[in-house]
Short mmCIF file of C-alpha atoms and ligand atoms in Angstrom, two decimals:
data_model
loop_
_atom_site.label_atom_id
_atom_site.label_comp_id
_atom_site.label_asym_id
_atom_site.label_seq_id
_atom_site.Cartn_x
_atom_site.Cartn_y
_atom_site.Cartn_z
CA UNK A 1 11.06 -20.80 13.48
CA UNK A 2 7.86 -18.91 12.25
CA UNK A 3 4.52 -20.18 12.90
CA UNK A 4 3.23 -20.73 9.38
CA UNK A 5 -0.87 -20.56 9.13
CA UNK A 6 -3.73 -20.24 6.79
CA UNK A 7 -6.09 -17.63 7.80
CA UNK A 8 -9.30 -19.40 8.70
CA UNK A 9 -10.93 -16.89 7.91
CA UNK A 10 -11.64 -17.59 4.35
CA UNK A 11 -9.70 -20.20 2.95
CA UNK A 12 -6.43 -18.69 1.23
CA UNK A 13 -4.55 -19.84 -1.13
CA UNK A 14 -1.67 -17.88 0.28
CA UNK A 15 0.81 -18.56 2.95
CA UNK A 16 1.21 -16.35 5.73
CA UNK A 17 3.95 -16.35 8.12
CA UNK A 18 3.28 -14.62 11.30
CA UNK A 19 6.08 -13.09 13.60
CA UNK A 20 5.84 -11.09 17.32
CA UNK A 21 8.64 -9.29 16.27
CA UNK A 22 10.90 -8.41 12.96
CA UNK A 23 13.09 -5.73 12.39
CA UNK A 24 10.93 -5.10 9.12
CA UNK A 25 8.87 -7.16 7.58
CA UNK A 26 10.19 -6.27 4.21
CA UNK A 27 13.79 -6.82 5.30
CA UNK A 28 12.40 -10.60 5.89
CA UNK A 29 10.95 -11.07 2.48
CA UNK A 30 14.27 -9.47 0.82
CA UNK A 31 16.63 -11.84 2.80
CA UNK A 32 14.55 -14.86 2.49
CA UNK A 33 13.13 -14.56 -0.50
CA UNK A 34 14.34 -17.10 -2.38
CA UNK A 35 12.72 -19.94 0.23
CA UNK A 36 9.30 -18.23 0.33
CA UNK A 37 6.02 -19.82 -1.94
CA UNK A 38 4.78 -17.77 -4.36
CA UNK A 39 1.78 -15.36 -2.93
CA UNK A 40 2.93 -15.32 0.90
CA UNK A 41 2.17 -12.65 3.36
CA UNK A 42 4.57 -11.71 6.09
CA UNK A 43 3.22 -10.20 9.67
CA UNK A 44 4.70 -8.75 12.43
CA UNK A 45 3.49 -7.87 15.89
CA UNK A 46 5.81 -5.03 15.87
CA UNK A 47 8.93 -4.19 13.75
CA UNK A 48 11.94 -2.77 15.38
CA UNK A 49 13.09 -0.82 12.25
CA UNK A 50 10.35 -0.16 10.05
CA UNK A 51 11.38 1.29 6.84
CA UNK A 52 8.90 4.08 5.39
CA UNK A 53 9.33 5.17 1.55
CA UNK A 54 12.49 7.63 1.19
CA UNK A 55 14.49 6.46 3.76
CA UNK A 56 12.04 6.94 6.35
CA UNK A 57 11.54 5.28 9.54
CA UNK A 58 8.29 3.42 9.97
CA UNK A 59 6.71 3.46 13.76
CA UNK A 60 6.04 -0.06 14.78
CA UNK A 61 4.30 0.03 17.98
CA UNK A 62 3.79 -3.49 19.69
CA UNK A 63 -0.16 -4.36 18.56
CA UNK A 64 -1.48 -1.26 17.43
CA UNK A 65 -1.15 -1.45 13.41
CA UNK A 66 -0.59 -3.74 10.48
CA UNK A 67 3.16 -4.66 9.21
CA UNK A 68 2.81 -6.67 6.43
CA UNK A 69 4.73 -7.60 3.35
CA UNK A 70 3.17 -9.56 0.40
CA UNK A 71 5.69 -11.34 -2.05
CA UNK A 72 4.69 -12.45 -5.18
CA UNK A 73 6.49 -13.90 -8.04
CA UNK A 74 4.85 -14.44 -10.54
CA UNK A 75 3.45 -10.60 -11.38
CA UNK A 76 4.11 -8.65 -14.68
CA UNK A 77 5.30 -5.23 -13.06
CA UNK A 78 5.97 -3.75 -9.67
CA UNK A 79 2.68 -1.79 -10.28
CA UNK A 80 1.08 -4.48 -9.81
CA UNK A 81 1.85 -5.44 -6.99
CA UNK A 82 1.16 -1.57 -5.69
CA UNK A 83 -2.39 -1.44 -7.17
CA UNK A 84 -3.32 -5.37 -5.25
CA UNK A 85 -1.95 -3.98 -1.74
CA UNK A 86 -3.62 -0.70 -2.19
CA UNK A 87 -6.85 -1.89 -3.22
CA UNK A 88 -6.14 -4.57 -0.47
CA UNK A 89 -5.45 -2.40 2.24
CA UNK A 90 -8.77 -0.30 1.28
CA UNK A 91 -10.89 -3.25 1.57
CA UNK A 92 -9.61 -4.07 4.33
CA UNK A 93 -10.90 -0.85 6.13
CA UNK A 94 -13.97 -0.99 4.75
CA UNK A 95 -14.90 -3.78 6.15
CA UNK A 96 -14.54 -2.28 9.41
CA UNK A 97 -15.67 1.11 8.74
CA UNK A 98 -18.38 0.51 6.22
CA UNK A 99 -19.34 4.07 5.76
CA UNK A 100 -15.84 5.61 5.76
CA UNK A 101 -14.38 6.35 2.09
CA UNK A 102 -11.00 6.36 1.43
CA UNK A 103 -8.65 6.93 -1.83
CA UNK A 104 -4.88 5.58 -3.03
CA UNK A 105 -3.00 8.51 -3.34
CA UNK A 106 -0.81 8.19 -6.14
CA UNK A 107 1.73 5.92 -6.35
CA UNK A 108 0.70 3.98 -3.03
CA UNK A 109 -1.11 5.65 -0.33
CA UNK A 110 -3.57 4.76 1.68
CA UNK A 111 -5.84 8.22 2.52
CA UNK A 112 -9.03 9.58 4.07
CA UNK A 113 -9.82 13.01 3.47
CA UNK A 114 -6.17 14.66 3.46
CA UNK A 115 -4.90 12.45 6.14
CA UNK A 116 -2.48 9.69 5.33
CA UNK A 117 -4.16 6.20 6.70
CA UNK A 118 -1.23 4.10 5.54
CA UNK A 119 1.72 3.42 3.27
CA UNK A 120 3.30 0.77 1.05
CA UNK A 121 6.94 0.69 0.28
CA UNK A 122 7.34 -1.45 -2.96
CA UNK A 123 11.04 -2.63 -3.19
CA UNK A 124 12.23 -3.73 -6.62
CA UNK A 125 15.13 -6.54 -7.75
CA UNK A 126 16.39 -5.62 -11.20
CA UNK A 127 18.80 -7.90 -13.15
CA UNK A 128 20.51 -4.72 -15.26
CA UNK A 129 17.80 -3.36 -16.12
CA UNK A 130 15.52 -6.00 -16.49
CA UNK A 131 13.08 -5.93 -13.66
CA UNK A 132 12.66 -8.99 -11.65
CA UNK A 133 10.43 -9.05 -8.76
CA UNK A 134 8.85 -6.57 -6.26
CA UNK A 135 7.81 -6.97 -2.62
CA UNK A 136 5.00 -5.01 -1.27
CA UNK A 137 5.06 -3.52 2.33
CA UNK A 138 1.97 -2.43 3.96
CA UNK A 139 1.58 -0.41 6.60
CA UNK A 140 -1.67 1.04 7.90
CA UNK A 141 -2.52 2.92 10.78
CA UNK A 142 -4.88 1.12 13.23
CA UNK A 143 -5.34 2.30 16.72
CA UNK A 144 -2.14 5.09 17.02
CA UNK A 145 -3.10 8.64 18.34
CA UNK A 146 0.54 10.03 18.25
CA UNK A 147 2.66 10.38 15.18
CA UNK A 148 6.06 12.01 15.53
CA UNK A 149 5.78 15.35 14.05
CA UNK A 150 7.16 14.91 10.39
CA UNK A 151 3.84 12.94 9.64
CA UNK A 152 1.33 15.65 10.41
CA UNK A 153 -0.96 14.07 7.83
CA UNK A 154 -1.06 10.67 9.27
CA UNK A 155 -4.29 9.27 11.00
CA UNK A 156 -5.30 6.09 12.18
CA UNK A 157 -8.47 4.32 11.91
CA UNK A 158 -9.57 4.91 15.56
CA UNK A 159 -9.19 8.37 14.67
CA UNK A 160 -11.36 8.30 12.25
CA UNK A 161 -13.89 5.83 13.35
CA UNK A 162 -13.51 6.91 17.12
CA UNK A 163 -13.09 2.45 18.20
CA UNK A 164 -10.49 0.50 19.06
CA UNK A 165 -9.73 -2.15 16.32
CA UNK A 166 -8.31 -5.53 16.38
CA UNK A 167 -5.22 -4.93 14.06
CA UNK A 168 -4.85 -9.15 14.48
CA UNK A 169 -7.70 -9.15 13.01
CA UNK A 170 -6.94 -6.77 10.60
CA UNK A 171 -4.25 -8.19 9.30
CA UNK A 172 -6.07 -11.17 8.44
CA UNK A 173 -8.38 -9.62 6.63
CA UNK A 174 -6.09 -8.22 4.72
CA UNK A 175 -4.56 -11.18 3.52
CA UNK A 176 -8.01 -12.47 2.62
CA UNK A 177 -8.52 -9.19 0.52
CA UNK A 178 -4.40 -9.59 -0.99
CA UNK A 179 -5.64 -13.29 -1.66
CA UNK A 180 -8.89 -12.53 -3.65
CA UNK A 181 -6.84 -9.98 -5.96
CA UNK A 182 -4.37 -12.19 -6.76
CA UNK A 183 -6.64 -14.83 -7.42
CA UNK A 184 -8.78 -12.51 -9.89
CA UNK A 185 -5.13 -11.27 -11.29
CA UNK A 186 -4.29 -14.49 -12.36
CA UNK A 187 -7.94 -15.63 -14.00
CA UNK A 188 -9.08 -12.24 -15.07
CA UNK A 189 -5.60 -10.03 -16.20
CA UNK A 190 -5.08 -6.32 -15.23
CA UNK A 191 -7.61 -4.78 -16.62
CA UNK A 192 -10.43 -4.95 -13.32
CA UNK A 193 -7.73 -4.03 -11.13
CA UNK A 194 -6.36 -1.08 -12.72
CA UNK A 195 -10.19 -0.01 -12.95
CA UNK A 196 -11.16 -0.05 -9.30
CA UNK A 197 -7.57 1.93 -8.74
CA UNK A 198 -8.67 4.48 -11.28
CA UNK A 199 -12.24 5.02 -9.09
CA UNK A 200 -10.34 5.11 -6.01
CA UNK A 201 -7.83 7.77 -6.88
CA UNK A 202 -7.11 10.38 -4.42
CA UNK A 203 -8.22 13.88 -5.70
CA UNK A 204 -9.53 12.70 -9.71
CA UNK A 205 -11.04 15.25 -11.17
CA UNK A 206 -9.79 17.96 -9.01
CA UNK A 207 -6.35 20.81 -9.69
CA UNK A 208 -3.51 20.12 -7.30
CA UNK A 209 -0.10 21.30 -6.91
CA UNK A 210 2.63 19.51 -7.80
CA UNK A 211 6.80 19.91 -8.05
CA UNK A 212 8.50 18.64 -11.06
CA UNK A 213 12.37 19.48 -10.76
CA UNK A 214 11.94 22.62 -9.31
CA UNK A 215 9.02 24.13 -10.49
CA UNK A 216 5.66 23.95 -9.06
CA UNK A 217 2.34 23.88 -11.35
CA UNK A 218 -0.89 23.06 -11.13
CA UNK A 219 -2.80 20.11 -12.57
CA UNK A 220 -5.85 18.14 -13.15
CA UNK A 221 -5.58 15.00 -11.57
CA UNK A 222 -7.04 12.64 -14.80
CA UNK A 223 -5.81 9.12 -14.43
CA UNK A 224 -3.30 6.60 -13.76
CA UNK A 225 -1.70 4.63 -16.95
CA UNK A 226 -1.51 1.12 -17.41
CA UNK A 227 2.31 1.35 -16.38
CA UNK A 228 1.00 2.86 -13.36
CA UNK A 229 2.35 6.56 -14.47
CA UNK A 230 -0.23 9.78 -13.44
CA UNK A 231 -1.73 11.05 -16.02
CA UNK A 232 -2.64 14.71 -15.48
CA UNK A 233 -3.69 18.06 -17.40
CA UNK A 234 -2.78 21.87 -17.64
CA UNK A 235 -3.74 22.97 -21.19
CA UNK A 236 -2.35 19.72 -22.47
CA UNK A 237 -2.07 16.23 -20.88
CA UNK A 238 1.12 15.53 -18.62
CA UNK A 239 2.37 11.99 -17.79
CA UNK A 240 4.14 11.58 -14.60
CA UNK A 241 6.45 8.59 -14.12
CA UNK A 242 6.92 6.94 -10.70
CA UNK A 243 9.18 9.88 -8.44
CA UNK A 244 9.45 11.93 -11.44
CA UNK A 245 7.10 14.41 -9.29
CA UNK A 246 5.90 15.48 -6.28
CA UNK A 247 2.93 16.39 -4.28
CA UNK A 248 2.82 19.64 -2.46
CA UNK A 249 0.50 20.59 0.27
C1 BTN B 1 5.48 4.82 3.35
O1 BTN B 1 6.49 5.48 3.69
O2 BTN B 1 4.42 5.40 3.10
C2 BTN B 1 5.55 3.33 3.26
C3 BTN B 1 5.42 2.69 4.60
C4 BTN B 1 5.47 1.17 4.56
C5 BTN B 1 5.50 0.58 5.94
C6 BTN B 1 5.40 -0.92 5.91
S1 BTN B 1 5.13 -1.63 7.50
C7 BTN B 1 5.38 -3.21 6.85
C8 BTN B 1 6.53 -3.12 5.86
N1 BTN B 1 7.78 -3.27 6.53
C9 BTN B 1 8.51 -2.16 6.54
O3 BTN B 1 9.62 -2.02 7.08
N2 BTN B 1 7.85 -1.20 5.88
C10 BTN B 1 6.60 -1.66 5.36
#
């Protein structure tokens, strides 16, 4: 059995469940997530099959990053649930690197610069078509050095910072920062949130190459939509649903 905990650090609202060891922290939510309270966090040590977005593997190491997965039931769309872990996951890094900016690449990254810092994998449960929940994986890069060679762009926070971090204590910041925006979700609606992920997003303001089917254009990153879609310009404004395009360079 788990060890289930409060974070001390502030009092939560939340449950989090804490593991050494998971294959994925997502896979746990997914198979159990009929039995877990609304607003829980799962954590892992180390996951021995990380899943990245696209079929991707995720590297685990034992102690080094955060794995966590938030579940929450009660939301209106998976969107969401991608703009509380982003914004989560950025104040979480803040708080240890005070002077360090970094942006949510649209949909869900987590970036400094034109480095990847970490990644969320939202997984959806339709009914038909009728969506029905969506669990939020977070994965950010703590103290690694090496990344296999398909994730040039990734960096870690000691990279960045030059320290050694506690990703224990990390991770429970983190859930402090998940708790707080679900708490101002629920009293305050949408709007705040979707505000501080419009002045966080990656590259506003500037032209950027991007692939639709197969053609590549340039645009002026603009926005983000309610629904969470990009909203972009080139002579006329473009509005990019969720994998409907993608980023080049
Ligand atoms: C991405 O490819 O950018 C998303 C990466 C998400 C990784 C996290 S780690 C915790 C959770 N469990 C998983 O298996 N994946 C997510």
């Amino acid at each position: 059995m788990p060890a289930t905990a409060e974070c001390d650090r502030t009092k939560l609202s939340m449950t989090v469940i804490e593991f050494e060891t998971l294959d994925s922290t997502n896979q746990y939510a997914r198979e159990h997530f009929k039995d877990l309270d609304d607003a829980t966090v799962i954590c892992a040590r180390t996951q021995t099959a990380g899943r990245g977005r696209l079929g991707r593997v995720w590297q685990s190491p034992h102690d080094v990053n955060i794995y966590a997965t938030m579940v929450m039931k009660h939301l209106e769309s998976g969107f969401h649930a991608g703009c509380i872990a982003g914004l989560a996951g950025i104040a979480t890094l803040r708080e240890f690197a005070p002077e360090i900016n970094f942006f949510l690449k649209w949909p869900n990254d987590i970036y400094w610069r034109d480095r990847k810092t970490g990644g969320i994998l939202l997984e959806t449960s339709l009914l038909g078509n009728k969506w029905q929940w969506t669990i939020a994986g977070i994965g950010i890069n703590i103290n690694q050095t090496h990344f296999p060679d398909l994730s040039k762009k990734a960096v870690s926070l000691k990279q960045i910072t030059g320290k050694t971090h506690d990703p224990a204590l990390l991770a429970k910041e983190l859930c402090g920062c998940i708790d707080q925006r679900y708490r101002a979700l629920k009293k305050e609606g949408f709007a705040p949130l979707l505000e501080a992920y419009r002045e966080r997003l990656h590259k506003k303001g500037e032209w950027v190459r991007l692939k639709k089917n197969n053609t590549i254009g340039k645009y002026l990153i603009q926005s983000v939509s309610e629904q969470g879609d990009l909203v972009v310009e080139a002579g006329m404004e473009y509005v990019f649903a969720h994998g409907s395009v993608k980023w080049i360079g």
